C-alpha cells in the first residue's frame, strides 16, 4: 500500500515539469521541517520518560509536577503553546529564537502525550516479571531499569511511531511563528505565484513521503529491538 | 540458633482478601533440608503460603521466621515492628522461587537470565557469574542452549532455566509453585527429574505446591493437605496417600485420581 | 480596542494587568463563540463525512473502496494547516470565494472526518459476522442491514472515541487564525499586537482551552460509564 502511494507520488512529481522551479525552495523548507521533527522527537522522549517515571514512582511533589505538565500540554493545543512561548515569554524577559520555541513547544507537547504511552507500556509488562525480580531479591530500581524498562521500551515503539508522525504534521505550525519550514515556503510561494494547486499538491506529497519514511523507520526499529523476544504480544 | 531450629516457621499466620480468609492462623514448621509437598483444592491457601514466604503478598497476622529470624518483622527494643527494606532484602536472600509461568526475562538469553541477579544483587563479577550460570545450566541439562532466548525454548526447557536462575542466587529454601502445571504432559518429566536431582545432590529445603501426586509420594519427606486455609492433615507420604486419617483428604485424593 | 491598548501600555511592566484582563474579556467572549461555532459545525461535518467514508471503504467494489481508503490515509498523514491553506486558496481559482470561516470549518470537517472514519470502521469490524449472516438469511437488503442492524450496534461503543476527536478538533481551531478567522487565537493576537501585551490575551485563551478540555474529557468519561451501563441491557 505504502509503496503504491510513494510510486504514485513520484509519478505525479515527475510528470509536472513546472514543479521544478518550486522544488529547491521546498526542499530547503523540508530540511528545516526534518530538523525540527528530529530535535522535537528527542526532547519528547526524554520529557515523556521523566514525566511518566515521576508520575508513577516519584515523591508527591514531583508527581504533581508531572501531572500538571501532562494535563497542561495535553489540554491546550500545540499552536497555543507555540504562540505562548513566542509572544508571552518575552514579557518575562526570556526571548527565544523561533527554532528553540519550535523544538521546545512541539517537543514538550508530544512529550506529554508520550508520557501516557510510556506509562501504559510499563504497566503492560506482565506482573510475573516483577515477581521473578523480587524472587531473585533484586531492588525495585534494579528491576525497573534492567528488566521492566527494556521490555517496555520495545512495546512503546509503535505508539511512539504514531506520535512522531503527529509531530511531523505539527511542525507545519511553526510557519506561523515565522520559521522557514516547508509550510512557510509553501505559503510564501503561494502568495507570490498563486499557483495554489501545484504548490500545495507537491507539499502534501512531500509531507506524505516524510511520514512514510518515518513510520517505516519506526517499524524497522521495532523489528530490531524485538529480536529474540517472542512476538506473543498482549493485544 | 541450633541445628534443630526449624528452617522456616509460620507462627499463627493469617491472610485475608477483604471478607475472605485465605489463611487461617497457620502454624507450620519446616526443618532444614526437609522436602515438603503441599496439596489441596484450589483456593485452599497453599499457593498463598509460598507467595507470603517470598514476600510477594503481605501478612495480615502472625509472623514468619526464616532460620530463626522474623522475615517481615524486625526486633526493636524487644518488640516486633514491620521490617525495613534492608532487613527484608537480607532475609529474603535466603529464599528462591520457581513460578508456574516460568517468568523468564524474554529480552535476555538463558545465560544472561541466570547471570543478571548474581551480578546486580550479589555483586559477582561477570566472569564469576558466567561460570556459575554455565555450571547450573549444565546441571539442568541445558549447557548447549545457554545462548538461546526463552522464545526459542520449549516450556520444559524454560522451566529448567528458571530453576537454574533461582539456584544461581544460592538460596537455602527453594519454593516451587505448581511448576509443571503449565507444561505439556510429555515435558513434565524432565522438570521433575531436575527437581529430584536437586533434592538428592544439594542441601536445600524445598517447599512445593503440586498436583503431581505420584512425584510427591516418592519425593517428599512430608505432605501437607490444605483445606480452606488450614492444614487439614499432614504427615509422611505413606500416611497421606495410602492411609489418610481425614475424610476430606480421602475425598480430595479420590477426586484427583479420577481426574488423572 | 484603542482604549484598552492605552491602559495596557501604562501597565507594561506588570506581570499581570488585571484591568487589561477585564477589558478584553468581552472581546474574547465574542471570539469564544466563533470558536465554539466552528467546533460544532466542523464536528457535525466530520461525524457525517466519517460515517460515509467508513461505509465507502467497506464497499465490495474496489473502484469505490480503494480511492476512499487512499483519500483517508492521505488526509491523516498530512498536516491540517496545509489542508486549510489549500481549501482557502484553491477555491478562488474556480471563481468561488469562501470566507475564512467556511474554508476553515470545511478543512476541519474533512480532516477529522478521516479520523472519524477510522473510528467507525473499528466499530463496524467489532460486529460479529453472525449478525451479517442473520440479516442475509432474513433477506434484508444492504441498506436495511446497515440501517437497522449494523449501525445501531456499531455506533454506541464508538461514541467516546468520537467525543475525544470532538475535543481534539476544538483544540485545533486556533489553526484558523492562519487564515484570519476571528476565533480566539486570532483575536488574542490582534489584541496583543495593539496593546503590546500578549501575556493576558494568550494566557487567557490557553486557560480557556485547558478548562474546556478538562471538563469535556470528564464529560466523555461520564458518557463512557453511562453507555457501559446501558449497553449491557441492550
XYZ file of C-alpha atoms in Angstrom:
729
model
C 0.000 0.000 0.000
C 2.680 2.428 1.051
C 4.849 1.588 -1.903
C 1.907 2.207 -4.210
C 1.361 5.643 -2.737
C 5.017 6.569 -2.916
C 5.162 5.442 -6.508
C 2.087 7.464 -7.382
C 3.642 10.448 -5.682
C 6.787 10.028 -7.685
C 4.807 9.849 -10.909
C 2.885 12.991 -10.091
C 6.072 14.811 -9.282
C 7.871 13.659 -12.350
C 5.123 14.438 -14.814
C 4.691 18.025 -13.820
C 7.665 19.735 -15.355
C 6.632 23.082 -13.967
C 7.260 21.809 -10.498
C 10.984 22.090 -10.928
C 11.067 25.768 -10.100
C 9.469 25.149 -6.740
C 11.476 22.183 -5.648
C 14.727 23.793 -4.419
C 12.944 26.195 -2.078
C 10.604 23.495 -0.867
C 13.447 21.060 -0.230
C 15.159 23.697 1.902
C 11.948 24.100 3.834
C 11.601 20.342 4.147
C 15.086 20.184 5.664
C 14.045 22.625 8.390
C 10.937 20.518 8.958
C 13.041 17.385 9.364
C 15.398 19.119 11.798
C 12.557 20.298 13.989
C 10.970 16.848 13.881
C 14.145 15.061 14.945
C 15.078 17.512 17.698
C 11.493 17.707 18.896
C 11.256 13.922 18.962
C 14.356 13.626 21.123
C 13.018 16.175 23.583
C 9.634 14.451 23.584
C 11.087 11.060 24.502
C 13.193 12.482 27.326
C 10.300 14.553 28.676
C 7.911 11.602 28.445
C 10.267 9.234 30.297
C 10.902 11.713 33.089
C 7.236 12.647 33.424
C 5.986 9.051 33.376
C 8.547 7.802 35.918
C 7.915 10.825 38.117
C 4.188 10.270 37.947
C 4.403 6.570 38.733
C 7.247 6.353 41.219
C 8.194 9.836 42.321
C 7.592 11.592 45.658
C 4.384 13.567 45.685
C 5.788 17.000 44.713
C 7.380 15.505 41.585
C 4.218 13.537 40.855
C 2.077 16.645 40.909
C 4.567 18.487 38.743
C 4.438 15.670 36.220
C 0.640 15.561 36.290
C 0.450 19.333 35.817
C 2.864 19.206 32.901
C 0.914 16.401 31.228
C -2.515 17.972 31.720
C -1.475 21.450 30.602
C 0.292 20.339 27.466
C -2.427 17.905 26.518
C -5.258 20.262 27.409
C -4.064 23.054 25.153
C -3.123 22.681 21.539
C 0.372 22.881 20.075
C -0.353 26.198 18.403
C -1.444 27.806 21.658
C 1.748 26.561 23.278
C 3.912 27.816 20.423
C 2.284 31.227 20.480
C 2.599 31.423 24.229
C 6.303 30.651 24.099
C 6.808 33.019 21.173
C 4.692 36.003 22.261
C 4.375 35.818 26.031
C 7.784 34.699 27.252
C 9.487 37.873 26.005
C 7.377 39.771 28.507
C 9.103 37.844 31.262
C 12.467 38.665 29.822
C 13.007 35.369 28.012
C 13.437 35.856 24.280
C 13.928 32.626 22.381
C 14.863 32.003 18.782
C 11.966 30.707 16.661
C 13.769 27.398 16.246
C 14.125 26.976 20.007
C 10.488 27.866 20.506
C 9.518 25.324 17.864
C 11.548 22.449 19.301
C 10.598 23.294 22.880
C 6.901 23.749 22.208
C 6.411 20.737 19.974
C 8.768 18.536 21.969
C 7.006 19.231 25.258
C 3.615 18.873 23.603
C 4.325 15.439 22.152
C 6.183 14.524 25.326
C 3.001 14.993 27.350
C 1.175 12.503 25.141
C 4.249 10.296 25.192
C 4.154 10.113 28.977
C 0.918 8.171 28.743
C 2.478 5.844 26.198
C 5.428 5.203 28.496
C 3.148 4.616 31.470
C 0.962 2.225 29.504
C 3.943 0.247 28.236
C 5.466 -0.118 31.698
C 2.156 -1.266 33.134
C 1.725 -3.732 30.299
C 4.843 -5.661 31.265
C 3.491 -8.879 32.823
C 3.341 -8.937 36.576
C 5.334 -12.156 36.574
C 8.413 -10.181 35.582
C 8.193 -8.071 38.736
C 7.597 -11.199 40.802
C 10.547 -13.008 39.301
C 12.724 -9.996 40.072
C 11.504 -9.961 43.660
C 12.151 -13.692 43.955
C 15.714 -13.032 42.840
C 15.914 -10.336 45.515
C 16.538 -7.516 43.057
C 15.901 -3.992 44.278
C 12.994 -2.091 42.764
C 15.317 0.260 40.938
C 17.314 -2.632 39.501
C 14.194 -4.479 38.430
C 12.828 -1.332 36.806
C 15.948 -0.424 34.910
C 17.223 -3.862 33.916
C 14.089 -5.952 33.472
C 10.947 -3.854 33.146
C 12.047 -0.820 31.137
C 13.869 -2.767 28.397
C 10.720 -4.765 27.774
C 8.521 -1.677 27.983
C 10.746 0.167 25.507
C 10.051 -2.423 22.840
C 6.302 -2.241 23.415
C 6.416 1.540 23.213
C 7.832 1.798 19.727
C 4.608 1.523 17.668
C 2.663 4.175 19.627
C 5.724 6.433 19.600
C 5.791 5.950 15.852
C 2.290 7.395 15.659
C 3.254 10.271 17.931
C 6.282 11.093 15.811
C 4.097 11.276 12.710
C 1.811 13.650 14.609
C 4.900 15.678 15.497
C 5.902 15.834 11.857
C 2.488 17.162 10.917
C 2.535 19.640 13.776
C 5.790 21.178 12.519
C 3.694 22.943 9.888
C 2.522 25.216 12.707
C 5.952 26.747 13.109
C 5.389 28.558 9.839
C 3.058 30.754 11.859
C 5.895 31.878 14.100
C 7.942 32.884 11.084
C 10.141 29.814 10.920
C 11.144 28.929 7.346
C 9.896 25.358 7.248
C 8.134 23.544 4.412
C 4.734 25.064 5.197
C 6.249 28.550 5.376
C 7.938 28.194 1.991
C 4.710 26.850 0.544
C 2.711 29.811 1.748
C 5.382 32.222 0.506
C 5.392 30.721 -2.942
C 1.639 30.642 -2.981
C 1.462 34.354 -2.206
C 3.909 35.227 -4.947
C 2.945 32.864 -7.744
C -0.666 31.997 -6.859
C -0.121 28.517 -8.244
C -2.004 27.105 -5.287
C -2.934 23.675 -6.566
C 0.540 22.868 -7.865
C 2.416 24.071 -4.815
C 0.218 22.594 -2.151
C -0.127 19.325 -4.007
C 3.626 18.784 -4.003
C 3.851 19.941 -0.425
C 1.199 17.462 0.668
C 3.026 14.716 -1.198
C 6.341 15.680 0.428
C 4.753 15.510 3.873
C 3.268 12.149 2.974
C 6.648 10.823 1.896
C 8.291 12.097 5.080
C 5.553 10.444 7.132
C 6.023 7.165 5.298
C 9.775 7.216 5.801
C 9.202 7.925 9.480
C 6.727 5.109 10.045
C 8.789 2.588 8.091
C 11.864 3.521 10.133
C 9.946 3.021 13.354
C 8.755 -0.368 12.165
C 12.316 -1.374 11.342
C 13.399 -0.137 14.761
C 10.737 -2.268 16.384
C 11.854 -5.352 14.482
C 15.453 -4.767 15.573
C 14.538 -4.136 19.206
C 12.257 -7.129 19.462
C 14.782 -9.644 18.162
C 14.690 -12.648 20.449
C 11.562 -11.640 22.293
C 8.571 -13.799 21.460
C 6.034 -11.956 19.380
C 3.174 -13.136 21.563
C 2.174 -9.589 22.362
C -0.822 -8.877 24.564
C -3.430 -7.217 22.362
C 20.479 -20.975 66.886
C 20.954 -24.725 66.920
C 20.692 -27.130 64.039
C 17.380 -28.331 65.399
C 15.677 -24.998 64.935
C 13.220 -25.027 62.040
C 14.389 -23.526 58.768
C 11.010 -21.922 58.209
C 8.327 -21.326 60.756
C 4.835 -19.993 60.203
C 3.521 -18.729 63.518
C -0.214 -18.026 63.555
C -0.108 -16.536 60.075
C -3.289 -15.023 58.666
C -4.088 -13.734 55.199
C -7.348 -12.124 54.192
C -8.673 -10.680 50.964
C -11.444 -8.414 52.147
C -14.051 -10.605 53.822
C -12.367 -13.788 52.588
C -9.888 -15.514 54.915
C -7.406 -17.382 52.779
C -5.030 -18.496 55.536
C -6.369 -19.028 58.987
C -3.852 -18.978 61.886
C -1.422 -21.179 60.044
C 1.234 -22.881 62.133
C 3.803 -24.791 60.167
C 7.423 -25.711 60.889
C 9.773 -26.824 58.159
C 13.059 -28.399 59.107
C 16.391 -27.790 57.416
C 16.701 -29.797 54.202
C 13.172 -31.061 54.534
C 11.159 -31.570 51.353
C 7.547 -30.653 51.891
C 4.763 -31.098 49.340
C 1.586 -29.035 49.740
C -1.539 -30.383 48.116
C -5.186 -29.437 48.220
C -8.053 -27.972 46.200
C -7.604 -24.586 44.557
C -8.292 -21.673 46.845
C -7.180 -23.669 49.894
C -4.310 -21.289 50.563
C -1.318 -23.396 49.605
C -0.017 -21.019 46.891
C -0.542 -18.115 49.271
C 1.828 -19.799 51.730
C 4.596 -19.791 49.124
C 3.903 -16.258 47.975
C 3.957 -14.892 51.501
C 7.259 -16.606 52.184
C 8.641 -14.986 49.036
C 7.254 -11.625 50.262
C 5.017 -11.326 47.216
C 1.973 -10.991 49.481
C 1.595 -9.121 52.730
C 0.880 -10.844 56.010
C -2.307 -9.816 57.796
C -1.470 -11.507 61.061
C 1.221 -13.641 62.701
C 4.934 -13.906 61.951
C 7.046 -15.905 59.517
C 10.529 -16.923 60.698
C 13.381 -17.935 58.444
C 16.351 -19.551 60.164
C 15.078 -18.197 63.452
C 14.793 -14.618 62.241
C 11.448 -12.953 61.523
C 11.013 -12.305 57.811
C 8.736 -9.312 57.519
C 9.273 -8.003 61.006
C 12.332 -6.958 62.954
C 13.139 -6.892 66.621
C 13.449 -3.457 68.080
C 13.696 -2.925 71.809
C 12.360 -6.407 72.369
C 9.239 -5.839 70.262
C 8.371 -6.829 66.744
C 7.939 -3.996 64.275
C 7.470 -4.112 60.481
C 10.805 -4.736 58.789
C 12.654 -2.059 56.844
C 13.927 -2.638 53.299
C 17.420 -3.640 54.387
C 16.244 -6.339 56.769
C 13.687 -7.596 54.292
C 16.205 -7.965 51.499
C 18.742 -9.603 53.754
C 16.373 -12.317 54.942
C 14.682 -12.673 51.564
C 18.051 -13.539 50.036
C 17.755 -16.972 51.609
C 14.662 -17.826 49.594
C 14.280 -18.599 45.903
C 11.164 -19.329 43.856
C 10.216 -21.040 40.604
C 6.902 -19.937 39.093
C 4.164 -21.742 37.240
C 4.512 -19.405 34.276
C 8.343 -19.502 34.362
C 8.587 -15.684 34.230
C 11.899 -15.762 32.402
C 13.176 -12.408 31.174
C 12.300 -12.517 27.467
C 14.882 -9.975 26.376
C 17.798 -11.997 27.763
C 19.354 -15.291 26.788
C 19.207 -18.249 29.180
C 22.734 -17.434 30.269
C 22.019 -13.805 30.978
C 18.798 -14.698 32.791
C 20.927 -16.681 35.222
C 23.664 -14.040 35.465
C 21.628 -10.925 35.953
C 20.661 -11.182 39.620
C 24.021 -12.543 40.837
C 25.733 -9.552 39.229
C 23.229 -6.925 40.321
C 22.365 -8.217 43.759
C 25.235 -10.406 44.915
C 27.855 -8.234 43.291
C 29.559 -11.082 41.466
C 31.951 -10.201 38.661
C 30.841 -11.001 35.131
C 33.328 -13.830 34.915
C 32.207 -15.467 38.139
C 28.534 -15.032 37.330
C 29.101 -16.502 33.905
C 30.920 -19.512 35.342
C 28.204 -20.105 37.901
C 25.452 -19.774 35.311
C 27.173 -22.127 32.901
C 27.604 -24.713 35.637
C 23.947 -24.514 36.676
C 22.639 -24.642 33.119
C 24.826 -27.668 32.580
C 23.342 -29.260 35.679
C 19.785 -28.834 34.469
C 20.796 -30.306 31.124
C 20.785 -27.116 29.040
C 24.502 -26.426 28.698
C 24.226 -26.296 24.923
C 21.261 -23.906 24.966
C 22.768 -21.205 27.111
C 22.708 -18.557 24.405
C 19.145 -19.289 23.387
C 16.341 -16.865 24.152
C 13.230 -18.015 26.046
C 11.137 -17.813 22.881
C 13.430 -20.404 21.326
C 12.993 -22.895 24.153
C 10.229 -25.358 24.927
C 8.159 -24.994 28.093
C 10.115 -27.683 29.875
C 13.410 -26.091 28.892
C 12.244 -22.669 30.022
C 11.233 -24.013 33.386
C 14.619 -25.691 33.817
C 16.307 -22.371 33.046
C 14.039 -20.812 35.651
C 15.249 -23.356 38.185
C 18.883 -22.663 37.296
C 18.212 -18.930 37.592
C 16.788 -19.303 41.084
C 19.661 -21.552 42.151
C 22.236 -19.039 40.953
C 21.370 -16.934 43.985
C 22.314 -19.824 46.277
C 19.139 -19.775 48.344
C 18.684 -22.015 51.344
C 14.983 -22.509 50.724
C 13.529 -23.211 47.270
C 9.851 -22.700 46.557
C 8.107 -24.423 43.646
C 4.674 -23.067 42.744
C 2.927 -25.689 40.567
C 5.927 -25.614 38.293
C 4.688 -28.319 35.932
C 1.046 -27.235 35.668
C 1.653 -25.081 32.608
C 3.612 -27.731 30.740
C 2.564 -30.224 28.117
C 2.431 -33.687 29.700
C 5.496 -35.030 27.894
C 7.654 -32.170 29.212
C 6.718 -32.626 32.853
C 9.168 -35.444 33.414
C 12.308 -33.514 32.521
C 11.456 -30.807 35.066
C 10.622 -33.308 37.798
C 13.944 -35.050 37.137
C 15.816 -31.821 37.767
C 13.902 -31.261 40.987
C 14.657 -34.805 42.057
C 18.327 -34.189 41.339
C 18.261 -31.022 43.404
C 16.808 -32.930 46.295
C 19.497 -35.558 46.378
C 22.594 -33.615 45.367
C 22.092 -30.299 47.160
C 21.363 -29.243 50.712
C 18.129 -27.461 50.069
C 14.965 -27.002 51.998
C 12.226 -27.415 49.423
C 8.585 -26.399 49.557
C 6.404 -27.291 46.646
C 2.799 -26.805 45.724
C 1.980 -29.556 43.283
C -0.715 -31.663 41.670
C 1.797 -34.335 40.734
C 0.717 -36.815 43.404
C 2.979 -39.599 42.197
C 6.017 -37.362 42.417
C 5.024 -36.030 45.820
C 4.580 -39.529 47.156
C 8.029 -40.596 46.023
C 9.991 -37.411 46.681
C 8.537 -35.580 49.663
C 9.523 -36.124 53.273
C 6.226 -34.690 54.404
C 2.938 -33.889 52.735
C 0.535 -31.190 53.924
C -3.054 -31.322 52.779
C -4.586 -27.855 52.779
C -8.300 -27.229 53.071
C -9.960 -23.828 53.408
C -6.891 -22.015 54.701
C -5.790 -24.605 57.240
C -3.709 -27.735 57.170
C -6.348 -30.417 57.418
C -3.808 -33.208 57.638
C -0.077 -33.610 57.423
C 2.344 -36.446 57.647
C 4.724 -38.667 55.654
C 3.583 -39.590 52.128
C 2.856 -43.131 53.267
C 0.241 -41.828 55.614
C -1.370 -39.196 53.437
C -1.572 -41.135 50.228
C -2.111 -44.647 51.460
C -3.912 -44.275 54.775
C -5.296 -40.773 55.170
C -6.858 -40.137 58.548
C -9.176 -37.344 57.494
C -12.271 -37.845 55.383
C -11.606 -34.663 53.429
C -8.148 -35.858 52.455
C -9.626 -39.071 51.191
C -12.262 -37.234 49.169
C -9.687 -34.950 47.584
C -7.391 -37.818 46.645
C -10.286 -39.741 45.112
C -11.273 -36.761 43.010
C -7.689 -36.240 41.841
C -7.222 -39.897 40.972
C -10.458 -39.881 38.968
C -9.403 -36.850 37.009
C -5.865 -38.125 36.427
C -9.718 48.477 21.277
C -7.591 51.593 21.336
C -8.636 52.446 24.862
C -7.637 49.064 26.145
C -4.314 49.474 24.448
C -3.582 52.777 26.159
C -4.497 51.412 29.521
C -2.298 48.382 28.976
C 0.692 50.424 27.859
C 0.616 52.184 31.184
C 0.872 48.839 32.985
C 3.541 47.377 30.730
C 5.958 46.465 33.449
C 3.441 44.444 35.478
C 3.464 40.674 35.392
C -0.283 40.562 35.014
C -2.523 43.508 34.359
C -5.927 42.755 35.848
C -7.536 45.887 34.459
C -6.488 44.925 30.999
C -7.753 41.423 31.596
C -11.268 42.622 32.369
C -11.222 44.988 29.426
C -10.509 42.307 26.889
C -12.867 39.708 28.308
C -15.928 40.812 26.266
C -13.907 40.698 23.063
C -12.576 37.270 23.931
C -16.052 36.052 24.826
C -17.300 37.005 21.368
C -14.364 35.192 19.838
C -15.091 32.153 22.003
C -18.499 31.953 20.364
C -16.853 31.834 16.965
C -14.542 29.100 18.197
C -17.423 27.052 19.553
C -19.443 27.568 16.382
C -16.546 26.399 14.255
C -16.063 23.390 16.524
C -19.667 22.250 16.413
C -20.212 22.740 12.698
C -16.837 21.194 11.948
C -17.628 18.190 14.089
C -21.041 17.576 12.588
C -19.351 17.623 9.211
C -16.616 15.280 10.418
C -19.002 12.810 12.036
C -21.184 12.616 8.941
C -18.365 12.516 6.429
C -16.576 9.952 8.566
C -19.563 7.632 8.504
C -19.890 7.998 4.737
C -16.184 7.319 4.236
C -16.284 4.286 6.508
C -19.169 2.789 4.562
C -17.436 3.543 1.265
C -14.299 1.819 2.493
C -16.312 -1.301 3.198
C -17.712 -1.420 -0.330
C -17.254 -4.675 -2.231
C -16.291 -2.761 -5.362
C -12.597 -1.886 -5.226
C -13.178 1.060 -7.532
C -15.015 2.640 -4.615
C -13.229 1.264 -1.590
C -9.647 1.845 -2.697
C -9.914 5.559 -3.539
C -11.801 6.059 -0.278
C -9.013 4.379 1.678
C -6.305 6.282 -0.185
C -8.131 9.521 0.490
C -8.433 8.804 4.206
C -4.780 7.778 4.554
C -3.654 10.841 2.613
C -5.630 13.240 4.789
C -4.495 11.580 8.003
C -0.833 11.669 7.049
C -0.619 15.342 6.061
C -0.800 18.494 8.196
C -4.167 20.103 8.844
C -2.631 23.549 8.344
C -1.682 22.754 4.764
C -5.158 21.407 4.123
C -6.633 24.630 5.490
C -4.401 26.713 3.222
C -5.248 24.506 0.281
C -9.009 24.837 0.660
C -8.822 28.556 1.367
C -6.625 29.410 -1.600
C -7.791 26.865 -4.112
C -11.453 27.812 -4.462
C -10.877 31.342 -5.803
C -9.161 29.691 -8.792
C -12.557 28.237 -9.655
C -14.354 31.504 -9.138
C -15.759 30.670 -5.695
C -14.645 32.812 -2.801
C -15.032 31.180 0.549
C -14.818 33.094 3.767
C -12.059 32.097 6.097
C -14.619 30.613 8.440
C -16.186 28.424 5.754
C -12.906 27.212 4.346
C -11.560 26.555 7.842
C -14.592 24.641 9.003
C -14.588 22.654 5.776
C -10.943 21.723 6.291
C -11.583 20.735 9.907
C -14.548 18.647 8.803
C -12.617 16.808 6.127
C -9.519 16.268 8.275
C -11.387 14.945 11.265
C -13.818 13.125 9.009
C -10.864 10.964 8.005
C -10.066 10.245 11.659
C -13.708 9.535 12.450
C -13.945 7.103 9.561
C -11.267 5.017 11.284
C -13.326 5.033 14.455
C -16.472 3.934 12.630
C -14.530 1.265 10.768
C -13.314 -0.225 14.032
C -16.872 -0.134 15.318
C -18.151 -1.972 12.254
C -15.447 -4.570 12.468
C -16.468 -5.325 16.016
C -19.867 -6.512 14.846
C -19.657 -10.285 14.624
C -20.052 -11.902 11.265
C -23.091 -13.763 12.542
C -25.062 -10.515 12.526
C -24.433 -10.033 8.831
C -25.326 -13.658 8.165
C -28.562 -13.417 10.121
C -29.520 -10.340 8.116
C -28.776 -12.172 4.895
C -30.851 -15.160 5.978
C -33.767 -12.816 6.530
C -33.233 -11.439 3.034
C -32.540 -7.917 4.261
C -31.024 -5.641 1.636
C -27.683 -3.951 2.218
C -29.246 -0.616 3.073
C -31.619 -2.107 5.609
C -28.880 -4.240 7.072
C -26.743 -1.190 7.717
C -29.609 0.911 8.894
C -31.369 -1.460 11.292
C -28.759 -3.994 12.270
C -25.207 -2.787 11.897
C -25.223 0.924 12.624
C -27.380 0.765 15.782
C -24.919 -1.752 17.240
C -21.728 -0.170 15.980
C -22.291 3.440 16.970
C -22.835 3.462 20.760
C -19.471 1.840 21.618
C -17.553 4.350 19.493
C -19.182 7.459 20.913
C -16.420 8.030 23.477
C -13.776 7.861 20.738
C -15.793 10.315 18.664
C -16.047 12.518 21.723
C -12.279 12.547 22.019
C -11.998 13.694 18.408
C -14.518 16.437 19.109
C -12.209 17.698 21.833
C -9.192 17.394 19.542
C -10.991 19.342 16.833
C -11.886 22.014 19.355
C -8.256 22.379 20.361
C -7.165 22.767 16.737
C -9.491 25.664 15.939
C -6.618 28.118 16.624
C -5.199 26.986 13.291
C -7.941 29.006 11.676
C -6.083 32.116 12.840
C -3.718 31.457 9.957
C -6.467 32.462 7.557
C -7.601 35.363 9.702
C -10.763 33.828 11.125
C -11.732 35.851 14.184
C -11.692 32.994 16.597
C -9.964 33.077 19.983
C -6.330 32.848 18.959
C -6.618 35.380 16.144
C -8.426 37.794 18.429
C -5.783 37.313 21.094
C -3.034 38.076 18.614
C -4.790 41.211 17.402
C -5.355 42.414 20.959
C -1.762 41.687 21.764
C -0.372 43.436 18.768
C -2.389 46.559 19.524
C -1.513 46.816 23.183
C 1.898 45.203 23.071
C 0.746 42.975 25.896
C 0.416 39.420 24.733
C 0.580 37.847 28.163
C -3.014 38.324 29.204
C -4.782 37.552 25.916
C -2.821 34.424 25.072
C -2.712 33.069 28.617
C -6.442 33.582 28.961
C -7.056 31.777 25.697
C -4.791 28.972 26.877
C -6.652 28.709 30.170
C -9.968 28.654 28.336
C -8.869 25.718 26.215
C -7.379 23.947 29.198
C -10.518 24.245 31.288
C -12.827 23.302 28.416
C -10.584 20.373 27.578
C -10.540 19.030 31.140
C -14.285 19.480 31.522
C -15.066 17.766 28.218
C -12.686 14.915 28.980
C -14.575 14.344 32.229
C -17.861 14.504 30.316
C -16.650 11.953 27.797
C -15.689 9.634 30.660
C -19.181 10.106 32.117
C -20.734 9.228 28.782
C -18.497 6.184 28.615
C -19.685 4.963 32.018
C -23.328 5.705 31.219
C -23.040 3.872 27.909
C -21.335 0.993 29.648
C -24.347 0.555 31.885
C -26.890 0.998 29.110
C -25.010 -1.184 26.688
C -25.279 -4.181 28.982
C -29.065 -4.101 28.801
C -29.139 -3.980 25.013
